[in-house]
Short mmCIF file of C-alpha atoms in Angstrom, two decimals:
data_model
loop_
_atom_site.label_atom_id
_atom_site.label_comp_id
_atom_site.label_asym_id
_atom_site.label_seq_id
_atom_site.Cartn_x
_atom_site.Cartn_y
_atom_site.Cartn_z
CA UNK L 1 -103.16 110.05 -82.82
CA UNK L 2 -102.54 112.16 -79.82
CA UNK L 3 -105.49 112.85 -77.38
CA UNK L 4 -106.27 116.31 -76.68
CA UNK L 5 -107.29 117.43 -73.13
CA UNK L 6 -109.32 120.34 -72.25
CA UNK L 7 -107.67 121.48 -69.14
CA UNK L 8 -108.61 124.27 -66.93
CA UNK L 9 -106.12 127.00 -66.18
CA UNK L 10 -106.07 130.48 -64.75
CA UNK L 11 -103.86 133.47 -65.97
CA UNK L 12 -101.12 131.28 -66.05
CA UNK L 13 -101.43 128.46 -68.63
CA UNK L 14 -98.73 126.28 -67.44
CA UNK L 15 -100.74 126.03 -64.27
CA UNK L 16 -103.49 123.68 -64.71
CA UNK L 17 -105.45 123.46 -61.40
CA UNK L 18 -108.73 121.59 -61.50
CA UNK L 19 -109.12 118.63 -59.57
CA UNK L 20 -111.06 116.86 -62.26
CA UNK L 21 -108.67 117.77 -65.06
CA UNK L 22 -105.83 116.34 -62.89
CA UNK L 23 -107.75 113.06 -62.46
CA UNK L 24 -107.77 113.03 -66.28
CA UNK L 25 -104.13 113.88 -66.79
CA UNK L 26 -103.17 111.14 -64.23
CA UNK L 27 -105.41 108.63 -65.99
CA UNK L 28 -103.96 109.42 -69.51
CA UNK L 29 -100.45 108.84 -68.01
CA UNK L 30 -101.38 105.91 -66.21
CA UNK L 31 -102.27 104.32 -69.36
CA UNK L 32 -99.06 105.48 -71.17
CA UNK L 33 -101.21 107.48 -73.76
CA UNK L 34 -99.77 110.57 -75.36
CA UNK L 35 -101.70 113.77 -74.86
CA UNK L 36 -101.77 117.42 -75.51
CA UNK L 37 -103.41 119.67 -72.88
CA UNK L 38 -105.24 122.96 -74.32
CA UNK L 39 -105.39 125.52 -71.59
CA UNK L 40 -108.89 126.38 -71.00
CA UNK L 41 -110.26 129.14 -68.85
CA UNK L 42 -113.59 129.11 -66.92
CA UNK L 43 -115.00 131.45 -69.68
CA UNK L 44 -114.04 128.99 -72.49
CA UNK L 45 -115.66 126.13 -70.90
CA UNK L 46 -118.88 126.62 -72.79
CA UNK L 47 -117.34 126.64 -76.04
CA UNK L 48 -115.39 123.32 -75.75
CA UNK L 49 -115.81 121.15 -78.77
CA UNK L 50 -118.62 123.05 -80.27
CA UNK L 51 -120.21 124.01 -76.74
CA UNK L 52 -122.91 122.66 -74.69
CA UNK L 53 -120.87 121.28 -72.04
CA UNK L 54 -120.48 122.98 -68.69
CA UNK L 55 -117.48 121.34 -67.31
CA UNK L 56 -113.92 120.33 -68.17
CA UNK L 57 -112.18 117.85 -68.65
CA UNK L 58 -113.11 116.99 -71.77
CA UNK L 59 -111.04 114.75 -74.24
CA UNK L 60 -111.02 114.43 -78.00
CA UNK L 61 -109.57 110.98 -79.15
CA UNK L 62 -109.99 110.77 -82.68
CA UNK L 63 -113.61 110.95 -83.53
CA UNK L 64 -114.53 110.43 -79.87
CA UNK L 65 -115.44 113.21 -77.18
CA UNK L 66 -115.66 112.25 -73.61
CA UNK L 67 -116.58 114.84 -70.83
CA UNK L 68 -116.23 114.11 -67.08
CA UNK L 69 -113.11 112.68 -65.40
CA UNK L 70 -114.74 109.43 -64.40
CA UNK L 71 -116.38 108.80 -67.70
CA UNK L 72 -113.01 109.66 -69.16
CA UNK L 73 -111.29 106.90 -67.28
CA UNK L 74 -113.96 104.49 -68.03
CA UNK L 75 -113.48 105.23 -71.58
CA UNK L 76 -109.61 104.90 -71.55
CA UNK L 77 -110.13 101.48 -69.70
CA UNK L 78 -112.91 100.29 -72.35
CA UNK L 79 -110.71 101.63 -75.37
CA UNK L 80 -107.43 100.65 -74.45
CA UNK L 81 -107.76 97.33 -72.42
CA UNK L 82 -104.22 96.00 -73.28
CA UNK L 83 -102.65 99.13 -71.12
CA UNK L 84 -102.63 99.41 -67.46
CA UNK L 85 -105.94 99.09 -65.91
CA UNK L 86 -107.44 102.10 -64.11
CA UNK L 87 -110.09 99.80 -62.67
CA UNK L 88 -110.47 96.14 -62.05
CA UNK L 89 -113.56 94.79 -63.20
CA UNK L 90 -117.26 96.16 -62.65
CA UNK L 91 -116.81 96.31 -58.66
CA UNK L 92 -113.72 98.51 -59.04
CA UNK L 93 -115.55 100.89 -60.87
CA UNK L 94 -118.27 100.67 -58.57
CA UNK L 95 -116.30 101.27 -55.33
CA UNK L 96 -114.37 103.97 -57.00
CA UNK L 97 -117.72 105.77 -57.33
CA UNK L 98 -117.98 105.56 -53.49
CA UNK L 99 -114.30 107.36 -53.21
CA UNK L 100 -115.51 109.90 -55.78
CA UNK L 101 -118.59 110.53 -53.60
CA UNK L 102 -116.69 110.70 -50.56
CA UNK L 103 -113.91 112.96 -51.68
CA UNK L 104 -116.62 115.36 -53.37
CA UNK L 105 -118.24 115.62 -50.06
CA UNK L 106 -115.35 115.61 -47.48
CA UNK L 107 -112.14 116.77 -49.13
CA UNK L 108 -113.44 118.97 -51.68
CA UNK L 109 -115.51 121.31 -49.25
CA UNK L 110 -112.77 121.69 -47.12
CA UNK L 111 -110.36 122.96 -49.77
CA UNK L 112 -112.86 125.25 -50.99
CA UNK L 113 -113.54 126.71 -47.68
CA UNK L 114 -109.78 127.08 -47.08
CA UNK L 115 -108.62 128.44 -50.39
CA UNK L 116 -111.70 129.83 -52.53
CA UNK L 117 -109.85 133.32 -52.63
CA UNK L 118 -106.55 131.64 -53.90
CA UNK L 119 -108.64 130.15 -56.81
CA UNK L 120 -110.09 133.61 -57.54
CA UNK L 121 -106.70 135.41 -57.42
CA UNK L 122 -105.21 132.80 -59.85
CA UNK L 123 -107.85 133.92 -62.76
CA UNK L 124 -107.42 137.05 -64.95
CA UNK L 125 -109.88 139.90 -64.60
CA UNK L 126 -112.53 138.46 -66.67
CA UNK L 127 -112.30 135.05 -65.33
CA UNK L 128 -112.34 136.57 -61.83
CA UNK L 129 -115.32 138.37 -62.35
CA UNK L 130 -116.95 135.14 -63.90
CA UNK L 131 -115.65 132.86 -61.15
CA UNK L 132 -117.06 135.33 -58.32
CA UNK L 133 -120.53 135.77 -59.89
CA UNK L 134 -121.02 132.00 -60.34
CA UNK L 135 -119.60 130.95 -57.00
CA UNK L 136 -121.38 133.66 -54.94
CA UNK L 137 -124.51 132.73 -56.54
CA UNK L 138 -124.12 129.19 -55.58
CA UNK L 139 -123.03 129.88 -51.87
CA UNK L 140 -125.51 132.74 -51.42
CA UNK L 141 -122.59 135.02 -49.93
CA UNK L 142 -119.33 137.03 -50.90
CA UNK L 143 -116.33 134.81 -51.62
CA UNK L 144 -114.75 136.50 -48.57
CA UNK L 145 -117.34 134.71 -46.32
CA UNK L 146 -117.24 131.44 -48.06
CA UNK L 147 -113.44 131.31 -46.97
CA UNK L 148 -113.73 130.64 -43.46
CA UNK L 149 -111.82 127.27 -43.08
CA UNK L 150 -108.38 128.50 -42.09
CA UNK L 151 -108.88 128.69 -38.22
CA UNK L 152 -106.66 126.01 -36.44
CA UNK L 153 -109.97 124.57 -35.10
CA UNK L 154 -111.35 124.18 -38.66
CA UNK L 155 -108.13 122.77 -40.11
CA UNK L 156 -108.01 120.24 -37.41
CA UNK L 157 -111.89 119.45 -38.15
CA UNK L 158 -111.24 119.12 -41.73
CA UNK L 159 -107.88 116.87 -41.29
CA UNK L 160 -110.17 114.67 -39.05
CA UNK L 161 -112.98 114.30 -41.59
CA UNK L 162 -110.01 112.89 -43.81
CA UNK L 163 -109.53 109.70 -41.34
CA UNK L 164 -111.02 106.95 -43.14
CA UNK L 165 -108.52 107.60 -45.72
CA UNK L 166 -105.48 108.15 -43.36
CA UNK L 167 -106.37 104.71 -41.66
CA UNK L 168 -106.49 103.09 -45.12
CA UNK L 169 -103.14 104.34 -46.02
CA UNK L 170 -101.43 103.47 -42.74
CA UNK L 171 -102.00 99.86 -43.88
CA UNK L 172 -101.43 100.07 -47.75
CA UNK L 173 -99.43 102.27 -49.83
CA UNK L 174 -102.27 103.41 -52.42
CA UNK L 175 -106.03 103.35 -51.95
CA UNK L 176 -106.20 100.73 -54.56
CA UNK L 177 -103.49 98.63 -52.73
CA UNK L 178 -99.95 97.98 -53.93
CA UNK L 179 -100.47 100.11 -57.00
CA UNK L 180 -102.32 103.44 -57.66
CA UNK L 181 -105.40 103.17 -59.96
CA UNK L 182 -108.09 105.59 -60.96
CA UNK L 183 -109.49 105.59 -57.02
CA UNK L 184 -106.08 107.07 -56.13
CA UNK L 185 -106.34 109.79 -58.86
CA UNK L 186 -109.58 110.85 -57.74
CA UNK L 187 -108.34 112.00 -54.21
CA UNK L 188 -104.99 113.11 -55.68
CA UNK L 189 -106.76 115.41 -57.83
CA UNK L 190 -108.28 117.44 -54.61
CA UNK L 191 -104.72 117.64 -53.19
CA UNK L 192 -103.07 118.71 -56.31
CA UNK L 193 -105.70 121.35 -56.71
CA UNK L 194 -105.07 122.67 -53.16
CA UNK L 195 -101.03 122.40 -53.80
CA UNK L 196 -101.10 124.24 -57.18
CA UNK L 197 -103.32 126.97 -55.91
CA UNK L 198 -102.51 127.76 -52.22
CA UNK L 199 -99.99 127.60 -49.63
CA UNK L 200 -102.49 126.57 -46.97
CA UNK L 201 -101.32 123.43 -45.06
CA UNK L 202 -104.41 121.12 -44.55
CA UNK L 203 -102.05 118.33 -43.43
CA UNK L 204 -99.50 118.20 -40.83
CA UNK L 205 -95.81 116.82 -41.83
CA UNK L 206 -95.81 112.95 -41.36
CA UNK L 207 -99.39 112.43 -41.92
CA UNK L 208 -100.03 109.19 -43.77
CA UNK L 209 -101.99 111.00 -46.51
CA UNK L 210 -99.24 113.57 -47.05
CA UNK L 211 -96.81 110.68 -47.43
CA UNK L 212 -99.37 109.08 -49.94
CA UNK L 213 -99.52 112.26 -51.93
CA UNK L 214 -95.84 112.64 -52.34
CA UNK L 215 -95.91 108.88 -53.85
CA UNK L 216 -98.66 110.11 -56.14
CA UNK L 217 -96.63 113.26 -57.24
CA UNK L 218 -93.61 110.71 -58.08
CA UNK L 219 -95.90 108.76 -60.24
CA UNK L 220 -95.63 108.69 -64.43
CA UNK L 221 -92.41 110.53 -64.63
CA UNK L 222 -93.39 112.99 -61.70
CA UNK L 223 -96.21 114.43 -63.72
CA UNK L 224 -97.74 116.04 -60.90
CA UNK L 225 -94.36 117.96 -59.95
CA UNK L 226 -94.24 119.57 -63.50
CA UNK L 227 -96.31 122.24 -61.74
CA UNK L 228 -94.69 123.80 -59.00
CA UNK L 229 -96.44 124.14 -55.57
CA UNK L 230 -97.74 127.44 -55.01
CA UNK L 231 -95.53 129.78 -53.26
CA UNK H 1 -117.16 69.69 -43.45
CA UNK H 2 -119.69 72.33 -42.06
CA UNK H 3 -117.84 75.50 -40.89
CA UNK H 4 -118.12 76.71 -37.31
CA UNK H 5 -118.81 80.44 -37.10
CA UNK H 6 -118.74 81.84 -33.35
CA UNK H 7 -121.21 84.27 -33.39
CA UNK H 8 -121.90 87.13 -30.67
CA UNK H 9 -125.30 86.93 -28.87
CA UNK H 10 -126.67 88.42 -25.86
CA UNK H 11 -129.31 86.83 -23.49
CA UNK H 12 -131.18 85.62 -26.36
CA UNK H 13 -129.06 82.98 -28.45
CA UNK H 14 -131.55 83.44 -31.43
CA UNK H 15 -130.55 87.02 -31.92
CA UNK H 16 -126.98 87.68 -33.22
CA UNK H 17 -126.31 91.22 -33.22
CA UNK H 18 -122.42 92.00 -33.87
CA UNK H 19 -121.88 93.95 -37.00
CA UNK H 20 -118.61 92.20 -37.57
CA UNK H 21 -120.27 88.81 -37.20
CA UNK H 22 -123.01 89.62 -39.51
CA UNK H 23 -120.38 90.62 -42.11
CA UNK H 24 -119.08 87.08 -41.75
CA UNK H 25 -122.52 85.51 -41.85
CA UNK H 26 -123.39 87.30 -45.15
CA UNK H 27 -119.92 86.35 -46.51
CA UNK H 28 -120.41 82.56 -45.69
CA UNK H 29 -123.96 82.80 -47.14
CA UNK H 30 -122.69 84.69 -50.47
CA UNK H 31 -120.21 82.03 -51.09
CA UNK H 32 -122.86 79.28 -50.35
CA UNK H 33 -121.09 77.60 -47.78
CA UNK H 34 -122.86 75.65 -45.20
CA UNK H 35 -122.13 76.90 -41.50
CA UNK H 36 -123.19 76.47 -38.09
CA UNK H 37 -123.46 79.28 -35.99
CA UNK H 38 -122.20 78.99 -32.29
CA UNK H 39 -123.85 81.59 -30.09
CA UNK H 40 -120.92 83.45 -28.04
CA UNK H 41 -121.41 85.84 -25.40
CA UNK H 42 -119.08 88.77 -24.62
CA UNK H 43 -117.61 86.77 -21.58
CA UNK H 44 -117.12 83.93 -23.64
CA UNK H 45 -115.20 85.34 -26.58
CA UNK H 46 -111.69 85.11 -24.72
CA UNK H 47 -112.08 81.36 -24.69
CA UNK H 48 -112.93 80.83 -28.25
CA UNK H 49 -110.85 78.23 -29.87
CA UNK H 50 -108.41 77.57 -27.08
CA UNK H 51 -108.24 81.30 -26.08
CA UNK H 52 -106.14 84.19 -26.81
CA UNK H 53 -108.38 86.11 -29.21
CA UNK H 54 -110.17 89.16 -28.15
CA UNK H 55 -112.97 89.49 -30.66
CA UNK H 56 -115.42 87.44 -32.98
CA UNK H 57 -116.12 86.56 -35.37
CA UNK H 58 -114.04 83.36 -35.49
CA UNK H 59 -114.50 80.60 -37.99
CA UNK H 60 -113.19 76.96 -37.95
CA UNK H 61 -112.90 75.57 -41.23
CA UNK H 62 -111.42 72.17 -40.84
CA UNK H 63 -108.37 72.66 -39.29
CA UNK H 64 -108.26 76.40 -40.29
CA UNK H 65 -109.26 78.96 -37.60
CA UNK H 66 -109.61 82.61 -38.89
CA UNK H 67 -110.36 85.62 -36.75
CA UNK H 68 -111.67 89.04 -37.89
CA UNK H 69 -114.58 89.70 -40.45
CA UNK H 70 -112.18 90.98 -43.16
CA UNK H 71 -109.67 88.30 -42.96
CA UNK H 72 -112.65 85.72 -42.86
CA UNK H 73 -113.64 87.16 -46.22
CA UNK H 74 -110.17 87.02 -47.67
CA UNK H 75 -109.70 83.55 -46.35
CA UNK H 76 -113.16 82.42 -48.11
CA UNK H 77 -112.28 83.65 -51.36
CA UNK H 78 -108.69 82.49 -51.22
CA UNK H 79 -109.84 78.77 -50.16
CA UNK H 80 -112.95 78.84 -52.33
CA UNK H 81 -112.03 80.69 -55.44
CA UNK H 82 -114.90 78.64 -57.50
CA UNK H 83 -117.42 80.20 -55.55
CA UNK H 84 -118.79 83.55 -56.16
CA UNK H 85 -116.34 86.15 -55.11
CA UNK H 86 -116.37 88.54 -52.36
CA UNK H 87 -113.86 90.72 -53.81
CA UNK H 88 -112.55 91.12 -57.34
CA UNK H 89 -108.84 91.37 -57.64
CA UNK H 90 -106.32 92.93 -55.52
CA UNK H 91 -107.89 96.43 -55.56
CA UNK H 92 -111.24 95.08 -54.79
CA UNK H 93 -109.75 94.16 -51.35
CA UNK H 94 -107.69 97.31 -51.08
CA UNK H 95 -110.97 99.49 -51.99
CA UNK H 96 -113.11 97.34 -49.66
CA UNK H 97 -110.55 98.32 -46.73
CA UNK H 98 -111.29 102.10 -47.36
CA UNK H 99 -115.17 101.15 -47.06
CA UNK H 100 -114.44 99.43 -43.86
CA UNK H 101 -112.49 102.32 -42.68
CA UNK H 102 -115.10 104.84 -43.76
CA UNK H 103 -117.92 102.57 -42.08
CA UNK H 104 -116.01 102.27 -38.47
CA UNK H 105 -115.54 105.93 -38.47
CA UNK H 106 -118.93 107.29 -39.52
CA UNK H 107 -121.65 104.67 -39.30
CA UNK H 108 -120.48 102.76 -36.02
CA UNK H 109 -119.94 105.90 -33.85
CA UNK H 110 -123.36 107.28 -34.94
CA UNK H 111 -124.87 103.82 -34.00
CA UNK H 112 -122.93 103.44 -30.65
CA UNK H 113 -123.97 106.92 -29.57
CA UNK H 114 -127.64 106.23 -30.35
CA UNK H 115 -128.22 102.58 -28.93
CA UNK H 116 -125.35 101.73 -26.63
CA UNK H 117 -128.11 101.37 -23.75
CA UNK H 118 -130.16 98.89 -26.09
CA UNK H 119 -126.58 96.83 -26.47
CA UNK H 120 -126.41 96.78 -22.86
CA UNK H 121 -129.92 95.95 -22.32
CA UNK H 122 -129.69 92.88 -24.64
CA UNK H 123 -127.18 91.02 -22.40
CA UNK H 124 -127.81 88.67 -19.47
CA UNK H 125 -126.69 90.32 -16.15
CA UNK H 126 -123.09 88.84 -16.18
CA UNK H 127 -122.42 90.25 -19.58
CA UNK H 128 -124.37 93.58 -18.57
CA UNK H 129 -121.66 93.95 -16.11
CA UNK H 130 -118.74 92.94 -18.34
CA UNK H 131 -119.82 95.04 -21.23
CA UNK H 132 -120.62 98.21 -18.90
CA UNK H 133 -117.08 97.90 -17.19
CA UNK H 134 -115.40 97.23 -20.25
CA UNK H 135 -117.14 100.43 -22.40
CA UNK H 136 -117.32 102.79 -19.38
CA UNK H 137 -113.34 102.55 -19.15
CA UNK H 138 -112.95 102.95 -23.01
CA UNK H 139 -115.51 105.99 -23.08
CA UNK H 140 -114.42 107.43 -19.63
CA UNK H 141 -118.05 107.87 -18.93
CA UNK H 142 -121.24 106.25 -17.75
CA UNK H 143 -122.98 104.35 -20.66
CA UNK H 144 -125.78 106.67 -20.02
CA UNK H 145 -123.80 109.70 -21.00
CA UNK H 146 -122.31 107.94 -24.15
CA UNK H 147 -125.82 107.41 -25.34
CA UNK H 148 -126.36 111.00 -26.33
CA UNK H 149 -127.27 110.84 -30.22
CA UNK H 150 -130.73 110.78 -30.02
CA UNK H 151 -131.94 114.18 -30.41
CA UNK H 152 -133.15 115.13 -33.88
CA UNK H 153 -130.13 117.42 -34.24
CA UNK H 154 -127.68 114.72 -33.60
CA UNK H 155 -129.70 112.12 -35.77
CA UNK H 156 -129.84 114.56 -38.80
CA UNK H 157 -126.09 115.20 -38.51
CA UNK H 158 -125.43 111.44 -38.44
CA UNK H 159 -127.64 110.82 -41.31
CA UNK H 160 -125.97 113.65 -43.29
CA UNK H 161 -122.34 112.11 -42.36
CA UNK H 162 -123.62 109.07 -44.66
CA UNK H 163 -124.08 111.32 -47.66
CA UNK H 164 -121.21 109.70 -49.55
CA UNK H 165 -122.88 106.59 -49.18
CA UNK H 166 -126.30 107.67 -50.08
CA UNK H 167 -125.34 109.38 -53.22
CA UNK H 168 -123.59 106.29 -54.54
CA UNK H 169 -126.53 104.22 -53.72
CA UNK H 170 -128.81 106.84 -55.81
CA UNK H 171 -126.78 105.85 -58.92
CA UNK H 172 -126.00 101.94 -58.53
CA UNK H 173 -127.93 99.09 -56.58
CA UNK H 174 -125.25 97.82 -54.61
CA UNK H 175 -121.92 99.75 -53.19
CA UNK H 176 -119.85 97.03 -55.47
CA UNK H 177 -122.36 97.75 -58.26
CA UNK H 178 -124.75 95.56 -59.80
CA UNK H 179 -124.33 92.89 -57.51
CA UNK H 180 -123.29 92.86 -53.70
CA UNK H 181 -120.04 91.88 -52.53
CA UNK H 182 -118.09 92.07 -49.38
CA UNK H 183 -117.88 95.96 -49.28
CA UNK H 184 -121.80 95.92 -49.08
CA UNK H 185 -121.75 93.44 -46.21
CA UNK H 186 -119.16 95.87 -44.40
CA UNK H 187 -121.89 98.43 -44.38
CA UNK H 188 -124.79 96.17 -43.95
CA UNK H 189 -123.40 94.71 -40.61
CA UNK H 190 -123.61 98.08 -39.12
CA UNK H 191 -127.35 98.68 -39.93
CA UNK H 192 -128.12 95.10 -39.14
CA UNK H 193 -126.71 95.56 -35.68
CA UNK H 194 -128.90 98.57 -35.24
CA UNK H 195 -131.87 96.98 -36.63
CA UNK H 196 -131.44 93.98 -34.39
CA UNK H 197 -130.81 95.75 -31.18
CA UNK H 198 -132.89 98.99 -31.13
CA UNK H 199 -135.99 100.52 -32.47
CA UNK H 200 -134.02 103.82 -33.02
CA UNK H 201 -134.72 104.87 -36.42
CA UNK H 202 -131.47 106.46 -38.01
CA UNK H 203 -132.74 106.90 -41.57
CA UNK H 204 -135.80 108.54 -43.08
CA UNK H 205 -138.29 106.24 -45.03
CA UNK H 206 -137.27 106.79 -48.63
CA UNK H 207 -133.70 107.23 -47.86
CA UNK H 208 -131.69 105.52 -50.67
CA UNK H 209 -129.78 103.84 -47.85
CA UNK H 210 -132.86 102.37 -46.43
CA UNK H 211 -133.73 101.05 -49.72
CA UNK H 212 -130.25 99.45 -50.05
CA UNK H 213 -130.47 97.81 -46.70
CA UNK H 214 -133.94 96.20 -47.55
CA UNK H 215 -132.40 94.62 -50.62
CA UNK H 216 -129.37 93.38 -48.67
CA UNK H 217 -132.09 91.82 -46.13
CA UNK H 218 -133.49 89.88 -49.10
CA UNK H 219 -130.16 88.58 -50.15
CA UNK H 220 -129.31 84.91 -49.52
CA UNK H 221 -132.76 83.46 -48.67
CA UNK H 222 -133.63 86.54 -46.82
CA UNK H 223 -130.75 85.52 -44.23
CA UNK H 224 -130.78 89.07 -42.57
CA UNK H 225 -134.57 88.61 -42.05
CA UNK H 226 -134.21 85.55 -39.88
CA UNK H 227 -133.68 87.79 -37.02
CA UNK H 228 -136.80 90.17 -36.61
CA UNK H 229 -136.14 93.69 -36.25
CA UNK H 230 -136.20 94.86 -32.28
CA UNK H 231 -139.41 95.68 -31.06
#
């Protein structure tokens, strides 16, 4: 049975943008599993699969419902062990957690500070209001003040904060080594979020991270390129 | 045959301090391999095993000579596959490289900026001069100006930069999961360097990183505690 992926979109259902949903999409493709993506807006997240959850991605696979991108990846490896692994062994999962923790605290804030108005602009009117209310409450200030990361000084500082990733990718094609695994998709999700929503250029051309991102976009039948970059 | 570890020391040969040598010590202990540590001063590094190398740790294992802590860990896993693994599979090595890259660019600079005068003070006169000349050339300023990281503001910033590690260790006992692997020893090396050389407190009591470090000090017959903390 085809797996169902609840996938965050804005006003254009053909442009899924959530970094976490992209992690799940790439994980499903990596496993070679068929899936249907169900476009889901911010305001619809609370109703997914009977309600109660606060975030997507969520997948339904037969009777199983799994929420959270990392939990989905673990579920897929546990449930489909004969397909290409997303993690190797127990330490592979544990170390991918460190990658997730680093990505959330380094890459994601840099993207939010540079593009939160683009995220807002991609929503329909109802979801614009929903997003603004939620995020302004969380940040304690207007979205227009949250987006303060586009100066060249701040862009360079954000890029510099990615140096641990950059140095690693100078010496190996993927974070997980010769071949991509879920650790790669964790960081890919962030850059794809940026690519789909914004024309803001965080990385310089020729950056090893930019080269790695292009390699990731080529994976699984160029799944990531099915959504054109923001223009 | 017992493995020989060339191990960096200062004026007191019983207090090895190098973060990279501590990674190798922990890796050898993890594998359950007997080793003799040969105290080596900065000025002696260039003569190790016939000369030509610029850094320790170096190990000699029979006819094999291996330089660099990560290469040593890989060598030990390749050579002694029936002993407890330091990495799991190819992706385990690749992801440990990311941990190494992060540790070098986040933890190590914070320690250097807070303790470089302690490192200097731990050397004999010849090595004090050697260390000062080398490091002042690298930094382009006197050691007394390099050590600018002890204000409460800078300590808090350094501690905050470790949040990706802290968040991970809130949810799992070791970086590699339920049990420590080389990824843990990579970061342990940095904190042990600080512990052996300096009384500077980077972390607050109760920090999950501090708790993890105590667990690491307990490993392998409390190997790390064989050298008392600086006083």
